[in-house]
XYZ file of C-alpha atoms in Angstrom:
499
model
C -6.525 22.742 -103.256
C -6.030 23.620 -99.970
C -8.101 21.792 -96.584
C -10.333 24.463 -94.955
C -8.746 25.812 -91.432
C -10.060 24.077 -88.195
C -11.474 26.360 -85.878
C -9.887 26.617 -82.234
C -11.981 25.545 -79.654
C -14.264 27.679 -77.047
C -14.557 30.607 -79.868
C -17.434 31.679 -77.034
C -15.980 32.986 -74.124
C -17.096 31.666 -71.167
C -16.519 35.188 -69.131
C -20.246 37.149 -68.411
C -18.736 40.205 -68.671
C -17.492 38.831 -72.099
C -20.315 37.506 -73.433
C -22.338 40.919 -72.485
C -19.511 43.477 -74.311
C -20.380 40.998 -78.021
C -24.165 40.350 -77.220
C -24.167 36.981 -76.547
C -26.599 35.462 -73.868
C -25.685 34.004 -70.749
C -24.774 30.873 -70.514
C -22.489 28.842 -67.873
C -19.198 27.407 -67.883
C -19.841 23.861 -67.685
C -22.493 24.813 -70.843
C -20.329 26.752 -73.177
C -17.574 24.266 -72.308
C -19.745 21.159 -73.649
C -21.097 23.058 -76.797
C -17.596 23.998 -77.558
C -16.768 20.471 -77.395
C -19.633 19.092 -79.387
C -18.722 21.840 -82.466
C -15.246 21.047 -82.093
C -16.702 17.154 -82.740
C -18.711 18.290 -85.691
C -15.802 20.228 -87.505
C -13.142 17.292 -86.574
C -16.401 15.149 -88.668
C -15.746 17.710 -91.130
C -12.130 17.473 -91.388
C -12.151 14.044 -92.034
C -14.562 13.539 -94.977
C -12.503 16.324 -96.227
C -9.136 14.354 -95.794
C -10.775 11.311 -97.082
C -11.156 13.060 -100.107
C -7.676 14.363 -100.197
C -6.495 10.675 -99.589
C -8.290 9.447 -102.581
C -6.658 11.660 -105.253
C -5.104 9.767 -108.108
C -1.778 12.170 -107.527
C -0.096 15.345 -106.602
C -1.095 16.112 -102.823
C 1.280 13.666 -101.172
C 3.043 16.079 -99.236
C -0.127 18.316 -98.436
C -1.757 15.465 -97.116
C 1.681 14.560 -94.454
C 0.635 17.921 -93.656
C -3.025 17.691 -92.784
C -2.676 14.457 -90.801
C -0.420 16.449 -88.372
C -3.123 19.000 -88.502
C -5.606 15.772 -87.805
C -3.420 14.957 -84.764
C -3.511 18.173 -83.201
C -7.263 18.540 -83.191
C -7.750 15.221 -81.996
C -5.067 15.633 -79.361
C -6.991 18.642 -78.151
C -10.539 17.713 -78.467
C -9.072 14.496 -75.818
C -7.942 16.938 -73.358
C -11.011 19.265 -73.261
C -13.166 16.094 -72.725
C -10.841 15.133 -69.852
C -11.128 18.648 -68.415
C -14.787 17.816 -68.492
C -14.883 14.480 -66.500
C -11.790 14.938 -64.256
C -13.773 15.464 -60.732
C -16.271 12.706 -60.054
C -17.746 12.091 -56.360
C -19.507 9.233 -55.235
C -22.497 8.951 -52.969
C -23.101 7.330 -49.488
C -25.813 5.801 -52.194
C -23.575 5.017 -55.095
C -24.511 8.043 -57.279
C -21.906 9.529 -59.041
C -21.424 13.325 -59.203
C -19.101 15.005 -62.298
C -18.473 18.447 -62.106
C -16.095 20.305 -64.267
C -12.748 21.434 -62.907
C -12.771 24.872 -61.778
C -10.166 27.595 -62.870
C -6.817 27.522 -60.727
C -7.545 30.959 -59.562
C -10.866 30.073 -58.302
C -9.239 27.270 -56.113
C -6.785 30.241 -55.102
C -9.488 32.357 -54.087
C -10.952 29.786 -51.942
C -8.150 29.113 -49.887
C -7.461 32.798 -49.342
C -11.363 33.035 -48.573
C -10.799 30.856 -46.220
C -7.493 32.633 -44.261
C -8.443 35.995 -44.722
C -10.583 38.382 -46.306
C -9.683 40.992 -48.834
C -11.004 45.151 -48.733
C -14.467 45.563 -50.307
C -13.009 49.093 -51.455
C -11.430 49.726 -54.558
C -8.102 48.630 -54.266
C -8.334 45.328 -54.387
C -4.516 44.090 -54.988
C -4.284 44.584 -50.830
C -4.922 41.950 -48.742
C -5.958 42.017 -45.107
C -3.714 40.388 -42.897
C -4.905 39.440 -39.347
C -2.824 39.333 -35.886
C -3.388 36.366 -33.771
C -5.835 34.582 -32.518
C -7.064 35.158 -29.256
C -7.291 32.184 -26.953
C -5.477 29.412 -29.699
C -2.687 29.333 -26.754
C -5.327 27.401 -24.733
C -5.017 24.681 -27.140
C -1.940 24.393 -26.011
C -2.078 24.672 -22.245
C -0.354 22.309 -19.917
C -3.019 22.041 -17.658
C -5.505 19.044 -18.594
C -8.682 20.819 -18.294
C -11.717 17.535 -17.188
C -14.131 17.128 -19.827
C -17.247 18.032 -19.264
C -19.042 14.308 -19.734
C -17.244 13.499 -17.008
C -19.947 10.188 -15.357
C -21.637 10.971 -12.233
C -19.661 8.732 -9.671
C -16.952 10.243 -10.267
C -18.201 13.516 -9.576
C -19.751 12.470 -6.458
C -16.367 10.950 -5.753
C -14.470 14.180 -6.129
C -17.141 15.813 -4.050
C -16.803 13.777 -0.934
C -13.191 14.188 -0.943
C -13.030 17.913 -1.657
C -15.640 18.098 1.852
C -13.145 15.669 3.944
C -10.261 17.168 2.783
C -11.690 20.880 3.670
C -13.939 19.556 6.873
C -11.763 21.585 9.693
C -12.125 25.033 7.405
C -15.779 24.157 6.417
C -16.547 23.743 10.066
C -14.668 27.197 11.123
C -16.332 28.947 8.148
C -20.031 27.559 9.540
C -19.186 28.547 13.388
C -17.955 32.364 12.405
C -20.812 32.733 10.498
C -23.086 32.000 13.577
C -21.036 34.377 15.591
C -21.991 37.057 13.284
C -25.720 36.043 13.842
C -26.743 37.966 17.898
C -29.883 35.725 17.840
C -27.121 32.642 18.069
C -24.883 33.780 20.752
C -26.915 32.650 23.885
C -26.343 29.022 22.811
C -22.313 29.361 20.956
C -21.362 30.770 24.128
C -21.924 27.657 26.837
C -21.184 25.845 24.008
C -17.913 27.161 23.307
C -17.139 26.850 26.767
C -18.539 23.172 26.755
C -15.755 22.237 23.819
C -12.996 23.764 25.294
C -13.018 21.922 29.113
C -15.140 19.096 27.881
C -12.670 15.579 28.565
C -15.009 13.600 25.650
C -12.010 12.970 23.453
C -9.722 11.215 25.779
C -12.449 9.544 28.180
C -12.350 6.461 26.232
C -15.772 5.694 26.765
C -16.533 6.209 22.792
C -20.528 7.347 24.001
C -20.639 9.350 20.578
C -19.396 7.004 18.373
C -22.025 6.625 15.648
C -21.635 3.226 13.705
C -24.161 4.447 11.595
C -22.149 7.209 10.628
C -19.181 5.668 10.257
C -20.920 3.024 7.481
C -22.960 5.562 5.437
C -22.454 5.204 1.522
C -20.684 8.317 0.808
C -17.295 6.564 2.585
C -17.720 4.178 -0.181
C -17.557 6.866 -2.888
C -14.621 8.289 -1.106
C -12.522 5.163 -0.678
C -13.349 4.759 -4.621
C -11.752 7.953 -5.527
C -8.544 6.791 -5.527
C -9.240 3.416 -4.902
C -8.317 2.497 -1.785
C -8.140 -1.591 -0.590
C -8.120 -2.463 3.097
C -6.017 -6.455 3.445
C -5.048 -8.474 6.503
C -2.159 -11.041 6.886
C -3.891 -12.723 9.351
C -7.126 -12.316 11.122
C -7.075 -11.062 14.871
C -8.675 -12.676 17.888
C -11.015 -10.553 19.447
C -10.048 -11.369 23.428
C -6.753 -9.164 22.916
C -6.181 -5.530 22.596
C -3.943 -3.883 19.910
C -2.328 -1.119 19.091
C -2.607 -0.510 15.006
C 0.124 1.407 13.094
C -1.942 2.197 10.066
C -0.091 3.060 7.095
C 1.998 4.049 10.357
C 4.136 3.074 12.343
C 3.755 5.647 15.117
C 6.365 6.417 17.934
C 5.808 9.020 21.123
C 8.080 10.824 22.505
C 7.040 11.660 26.272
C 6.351 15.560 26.655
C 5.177 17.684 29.592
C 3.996 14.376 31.142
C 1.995 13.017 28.920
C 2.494 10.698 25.114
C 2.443 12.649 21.932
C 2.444 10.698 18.539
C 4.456 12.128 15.859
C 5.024 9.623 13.630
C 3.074 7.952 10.804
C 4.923 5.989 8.271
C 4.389 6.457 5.730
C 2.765 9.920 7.213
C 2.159 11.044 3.209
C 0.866 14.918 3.246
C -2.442 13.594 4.906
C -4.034 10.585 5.655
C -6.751 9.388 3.849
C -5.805 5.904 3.509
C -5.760 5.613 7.763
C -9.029 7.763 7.426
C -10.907 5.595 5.047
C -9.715 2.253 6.572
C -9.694 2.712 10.138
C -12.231 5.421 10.428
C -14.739 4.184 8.720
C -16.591 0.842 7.061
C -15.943 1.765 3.589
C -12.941 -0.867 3.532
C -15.055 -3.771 5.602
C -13.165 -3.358 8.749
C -15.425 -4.971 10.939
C -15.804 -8.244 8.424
C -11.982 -8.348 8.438
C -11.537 -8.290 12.566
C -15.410 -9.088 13.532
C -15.689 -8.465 17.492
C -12.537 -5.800 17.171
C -13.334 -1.975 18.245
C -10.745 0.375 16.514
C -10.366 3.899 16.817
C -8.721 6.190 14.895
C -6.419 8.743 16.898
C -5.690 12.662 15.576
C -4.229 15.523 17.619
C -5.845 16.760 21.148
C -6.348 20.006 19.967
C -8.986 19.285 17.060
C -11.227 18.253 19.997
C -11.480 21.633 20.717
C -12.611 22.840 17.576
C -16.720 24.251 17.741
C -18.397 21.579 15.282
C -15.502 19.740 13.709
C -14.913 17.999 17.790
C -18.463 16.759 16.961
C -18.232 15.165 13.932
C -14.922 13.649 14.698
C -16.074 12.060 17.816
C -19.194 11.102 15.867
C -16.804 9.135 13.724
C -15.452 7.400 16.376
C -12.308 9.289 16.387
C -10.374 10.069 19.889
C -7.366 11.895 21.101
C -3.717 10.526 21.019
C -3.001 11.876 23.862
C -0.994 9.325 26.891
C -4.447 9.896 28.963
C -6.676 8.895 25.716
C -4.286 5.520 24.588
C -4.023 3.984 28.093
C -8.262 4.815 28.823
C -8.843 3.326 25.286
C -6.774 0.071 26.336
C -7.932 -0.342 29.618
C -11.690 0.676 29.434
C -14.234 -0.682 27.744
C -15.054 -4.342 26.149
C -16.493 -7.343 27.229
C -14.569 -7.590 30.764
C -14.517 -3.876 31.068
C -10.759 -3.676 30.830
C -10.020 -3.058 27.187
C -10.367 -6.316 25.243
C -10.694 -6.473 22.054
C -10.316 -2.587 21.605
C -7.317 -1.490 19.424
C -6.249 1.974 18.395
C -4.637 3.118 15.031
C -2.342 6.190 16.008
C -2.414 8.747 12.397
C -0.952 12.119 13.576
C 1.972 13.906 13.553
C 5.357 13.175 11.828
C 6.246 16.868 10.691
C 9.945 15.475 10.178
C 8.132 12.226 7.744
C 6.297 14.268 6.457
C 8.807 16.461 4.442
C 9.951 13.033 3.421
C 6.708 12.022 1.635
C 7.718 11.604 -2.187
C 6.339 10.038 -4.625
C 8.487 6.631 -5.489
C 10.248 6.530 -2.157
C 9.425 5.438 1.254
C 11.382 6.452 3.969
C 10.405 6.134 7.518
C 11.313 7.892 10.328
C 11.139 5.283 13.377
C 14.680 4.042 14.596
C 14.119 6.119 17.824
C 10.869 5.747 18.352
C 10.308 3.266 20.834
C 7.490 5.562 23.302
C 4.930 3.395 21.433
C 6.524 0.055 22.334
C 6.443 1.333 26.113
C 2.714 1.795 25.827
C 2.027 -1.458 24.412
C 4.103 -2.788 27.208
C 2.449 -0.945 29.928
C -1.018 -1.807 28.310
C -0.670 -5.436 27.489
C -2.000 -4.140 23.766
C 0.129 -6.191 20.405
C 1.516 -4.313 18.136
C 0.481 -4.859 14.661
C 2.114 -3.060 11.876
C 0.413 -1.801 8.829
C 1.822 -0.081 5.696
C -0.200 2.093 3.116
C 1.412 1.160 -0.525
C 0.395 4.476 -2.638
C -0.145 7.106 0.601
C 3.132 9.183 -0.578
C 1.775 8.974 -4.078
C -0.893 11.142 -3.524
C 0.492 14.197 -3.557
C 3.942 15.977 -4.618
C 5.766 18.446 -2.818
C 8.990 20.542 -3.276
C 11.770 19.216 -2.987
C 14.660 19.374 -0.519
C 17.509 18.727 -2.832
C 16.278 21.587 -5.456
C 14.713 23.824 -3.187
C 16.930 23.535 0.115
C 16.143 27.491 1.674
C 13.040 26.436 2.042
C 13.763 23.124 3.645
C 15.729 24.543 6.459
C 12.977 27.167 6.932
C 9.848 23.967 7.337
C 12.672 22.176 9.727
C 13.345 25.888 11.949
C 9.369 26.184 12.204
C 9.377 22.470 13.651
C 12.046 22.731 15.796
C 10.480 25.847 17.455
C 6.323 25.285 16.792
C 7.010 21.905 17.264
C 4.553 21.749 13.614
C 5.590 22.387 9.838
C 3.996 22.592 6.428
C 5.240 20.857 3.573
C 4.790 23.036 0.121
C 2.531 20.267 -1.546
C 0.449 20.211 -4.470
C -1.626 17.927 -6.714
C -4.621 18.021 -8.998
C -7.587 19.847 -8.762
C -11.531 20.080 -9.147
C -11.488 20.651 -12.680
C -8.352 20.238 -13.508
C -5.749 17.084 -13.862
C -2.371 19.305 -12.600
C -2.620 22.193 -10.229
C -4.779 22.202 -6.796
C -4.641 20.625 -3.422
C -6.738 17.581 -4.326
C -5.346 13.964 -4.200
C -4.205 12.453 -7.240
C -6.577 9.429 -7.962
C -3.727 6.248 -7.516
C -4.360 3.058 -5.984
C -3.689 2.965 -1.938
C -3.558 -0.654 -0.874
C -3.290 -0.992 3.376
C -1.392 -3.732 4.272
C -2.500 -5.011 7.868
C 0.737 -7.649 9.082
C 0.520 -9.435 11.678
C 0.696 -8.694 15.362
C 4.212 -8.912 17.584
C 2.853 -9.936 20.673
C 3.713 -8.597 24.288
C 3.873 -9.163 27.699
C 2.635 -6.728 29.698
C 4.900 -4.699 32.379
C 4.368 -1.741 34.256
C 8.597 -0.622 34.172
C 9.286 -2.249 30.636
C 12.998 -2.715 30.701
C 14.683 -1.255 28.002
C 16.332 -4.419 26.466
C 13.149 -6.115 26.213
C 11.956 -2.688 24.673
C 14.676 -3.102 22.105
C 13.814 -6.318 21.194
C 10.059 -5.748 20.603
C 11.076 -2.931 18.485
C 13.178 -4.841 16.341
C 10.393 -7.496 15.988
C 7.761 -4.508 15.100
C 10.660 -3.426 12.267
C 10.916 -6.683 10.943
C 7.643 -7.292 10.278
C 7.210 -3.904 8.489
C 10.067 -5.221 6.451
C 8.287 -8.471 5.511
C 5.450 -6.631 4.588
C 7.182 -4.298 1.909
C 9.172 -7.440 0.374
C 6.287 -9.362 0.201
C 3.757 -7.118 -1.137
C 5.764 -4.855 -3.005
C 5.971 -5.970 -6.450
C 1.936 -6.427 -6.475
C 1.302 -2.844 -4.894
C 4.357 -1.018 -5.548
C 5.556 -2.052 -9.276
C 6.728 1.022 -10.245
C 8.356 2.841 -7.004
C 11.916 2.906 -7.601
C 13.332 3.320 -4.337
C 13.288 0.939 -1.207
C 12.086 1.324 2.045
C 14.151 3.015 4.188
C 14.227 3.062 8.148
C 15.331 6.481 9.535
C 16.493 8.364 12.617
């Protein structure tokens, strides 16, 4: 006698469509799956009674039942891999609960990936597949331009702020005095008072009338100091019954022209100075609790005096001309004995050859023959005291000679006949970490040494000139061996002492 068949398994489709076409009602996957399952339990029940039965025969079905054990095998084989179809996907819980869902078709898990790239025609040919160009704005993502977040904290906003309005002060102030020109009701006072800035002696007088300390110590000079940050440090402190002549960040020469003193060198001059600015121009950097009972002034060119508005604030800030006229009334005016002591100026301007020098990791200074500022100390009876900015050429980059060397020898033409130049510099910006004319935010530490002192002379001879000179270099020198592997760790070039 022969064992009855076993059924396959899922005799019920599973497909709606299916199920519709032989009557059948609905019923889900994960349902017809487990009833499947349980019938295929109840006939493998059935199966076995039956093959007990056949087991227990006295005789003659030996070889039928070999053959319905392998039969036995099967079914059981397959009734274990429908149950692990059933429990292969489990997910747990934040909570511990345990989810088991039934593993989907491979062509569903298709579908959702393409789903999920593109979408296909809702006509009728549906074997097509749309296929989409590229997307707009992914090359963003891979811009080099670092783009500031927008969680940026407020101090450092305010901190950009203030530096974006010093660095564009001289255009802001231009911008404000046209647009009062365009105004008729303003013109009866701009016009004495254009004539008042252009003949008016206030910036060499060396009287310092409009100096405002308050000014100079408001709080926003903090938050501009802290943009980069900058550090103001002295080698030694500095009686206050001398005068001085300060070479901030600078080491400033003249060169005697149509009578009269021009500076043109700051070393390092950098692309402009903010470290001279924040140190010696205003309180940010505790000047006055560094050299109590000293009166510095900051020196820029003679012809920003003459500027409608901008002449103001600088002279506000207790800045003054660098003209010969303005160094010698600064040295010899004003102070306790009415003759200049304990006044000191810090020269900042000029150095259009330096300044195409200013490169990040190198410091090269243009000074051998410069020795007019040596004369004026001499003449004045003022020290010299040299002071190096660590950091002032790392604020900014600039082309380069080497690589781009046409346009070098068109900045040096323009200096040799404007007597000015412009180096092609560029940093960071508002909103942006690469491209703009903002400073980059790196550390500027200004190194005060200490003073070469001088006896004073009316005809300085030149061999005593000399030998102040080579004091003043010296002492530069000290200063970048010294200080140089605290402020200058990764600068890989040395100082160098040009022309």
């Amino acid at each position: 006698m022969a064992p009855p068949a076993i059924a396959p398994l899922n005799l019920e489709s599973t497909v709606p469509k299916e199920r519709c076409e032989r009557n059948l009602p609905e019923k889900s996957y994960a349902g017809a799956v487990e009833d499947n399952v349980d019938s295929t339990f109840e006939k493998a029940a059935k199966y076995l009674s039956i093959h007990n039965s056949y087991t227990n025969m006295p005789s003659g079905g030996i070889t039928k039942n070999v053959e319905k054990e392998a039969t036995f095998d099967v079914a059981s084989k397959r009734i274990g891999e429908d149950r692990h179809k059933l429990t292969e996907e489990n997910m747990k819980a934040s909570t511990g609960s345990t989810l088991t869902s039934v593993k989907p078709n491979p062509e569903y898990e298709n579908q959702l990936r393409q789903d999920k790239k593109e979408k296909k025609f809702s006509g009728d040919v549906n074997d097509h597949e749309l296929v989409s160009g590229r997307q707009a704005g992914s090359g963003w993502d891979r811009s080099k331009i670092r783009w500031a977040p927008l969680n940026v904290p407020l101090k450092r906003r305010l901190q950009t702020l203030v530096v974006l309005a010093h660095t564009l002060s001289i255009a802001s102030f231009l911008t404000l005095f046209f647009f009062l020109c365009a105004i008729p009701l303003t013109w009866p006072i701009l016009f004495p008072y254009v004539i008042y800035v252009l003949f008016s002696p206030a910036g060499q007088d060396g009287t310092l009338n409009r100096r405002s300390n308050l000014l100079r110590s408001l709080p926003i000079w903090s938050l501009f100091a802290s943009y980069f940050p900058a550090r103001l440090h002295r080698s030694q402190e500095l009686t206050a019954t001398r005068k001085y002549i300060f070479g901030p960040q600078i080491l400033p020469h003249f060169v005697e022209t149509s009578g009269r003193l021009t500076c043109i060198g700051y070393h390092p001059h950098g692309i402009i100075s903010h470290g001279a600015f924040a140190a010696f121009a205003t309180e940010a950097l505790g000047f006055s609790q560094l050299f109590p009972g000293i009166t510095n002034t900051l020196l820029t060119l003679d012809s920003n005096f003459h500027i409608p508005f901008y002449r103001d604030y600088a002279l506000a800030m207790g800045i003054a001309s660098v003209s010969r006229t303005s160094c010698e009334n600064l040295l010899s005016k004003g102070g306790p004995n009415g003759e200049g002591m304990g006044r000191a100026i810090t020269i900042v301007v000029g150095g259009a050859r330096e300044s195409l020098d200013a490169q990040p990791n190198a410091l090269r200074l243009v000074l051998k023959r410069r020795k007019g500022f040596v004369k004026l100390a001499i003449r004045t009876g003022a020290d010299l005291v040299p002071v190096l900015a660590f950091g002032e050429n790392e604020l900014y980059d600039q082309v380069r000679a080497d690589t781009h060397p046409l346009i070098h020898k068109i900045q040096l033409l323009v200096k040799k006949f404007m007597g000015f130049t412009v180096p092609l510099f560029f940093a960071r910006g508002v909103f942006n970490y690469d491209v703009g004319m903002m400073p980059f935010r790196r550390p500027l530490n200004v190194v005060v040494g200490r003073p070469v002192k001088v006896m004073q002379s009316d005809m300085p001879e030149s061999q005593y000139v000399e030998h102040i000179h080579s004091l003043y270099i010296n002492e530069l020198e000290r200063i970048w061996n010294e200080w140089r592997s605290q402020f200058a760790k990764e600068m890989t070039g040395g100082l160098e002492i040009l022309e």
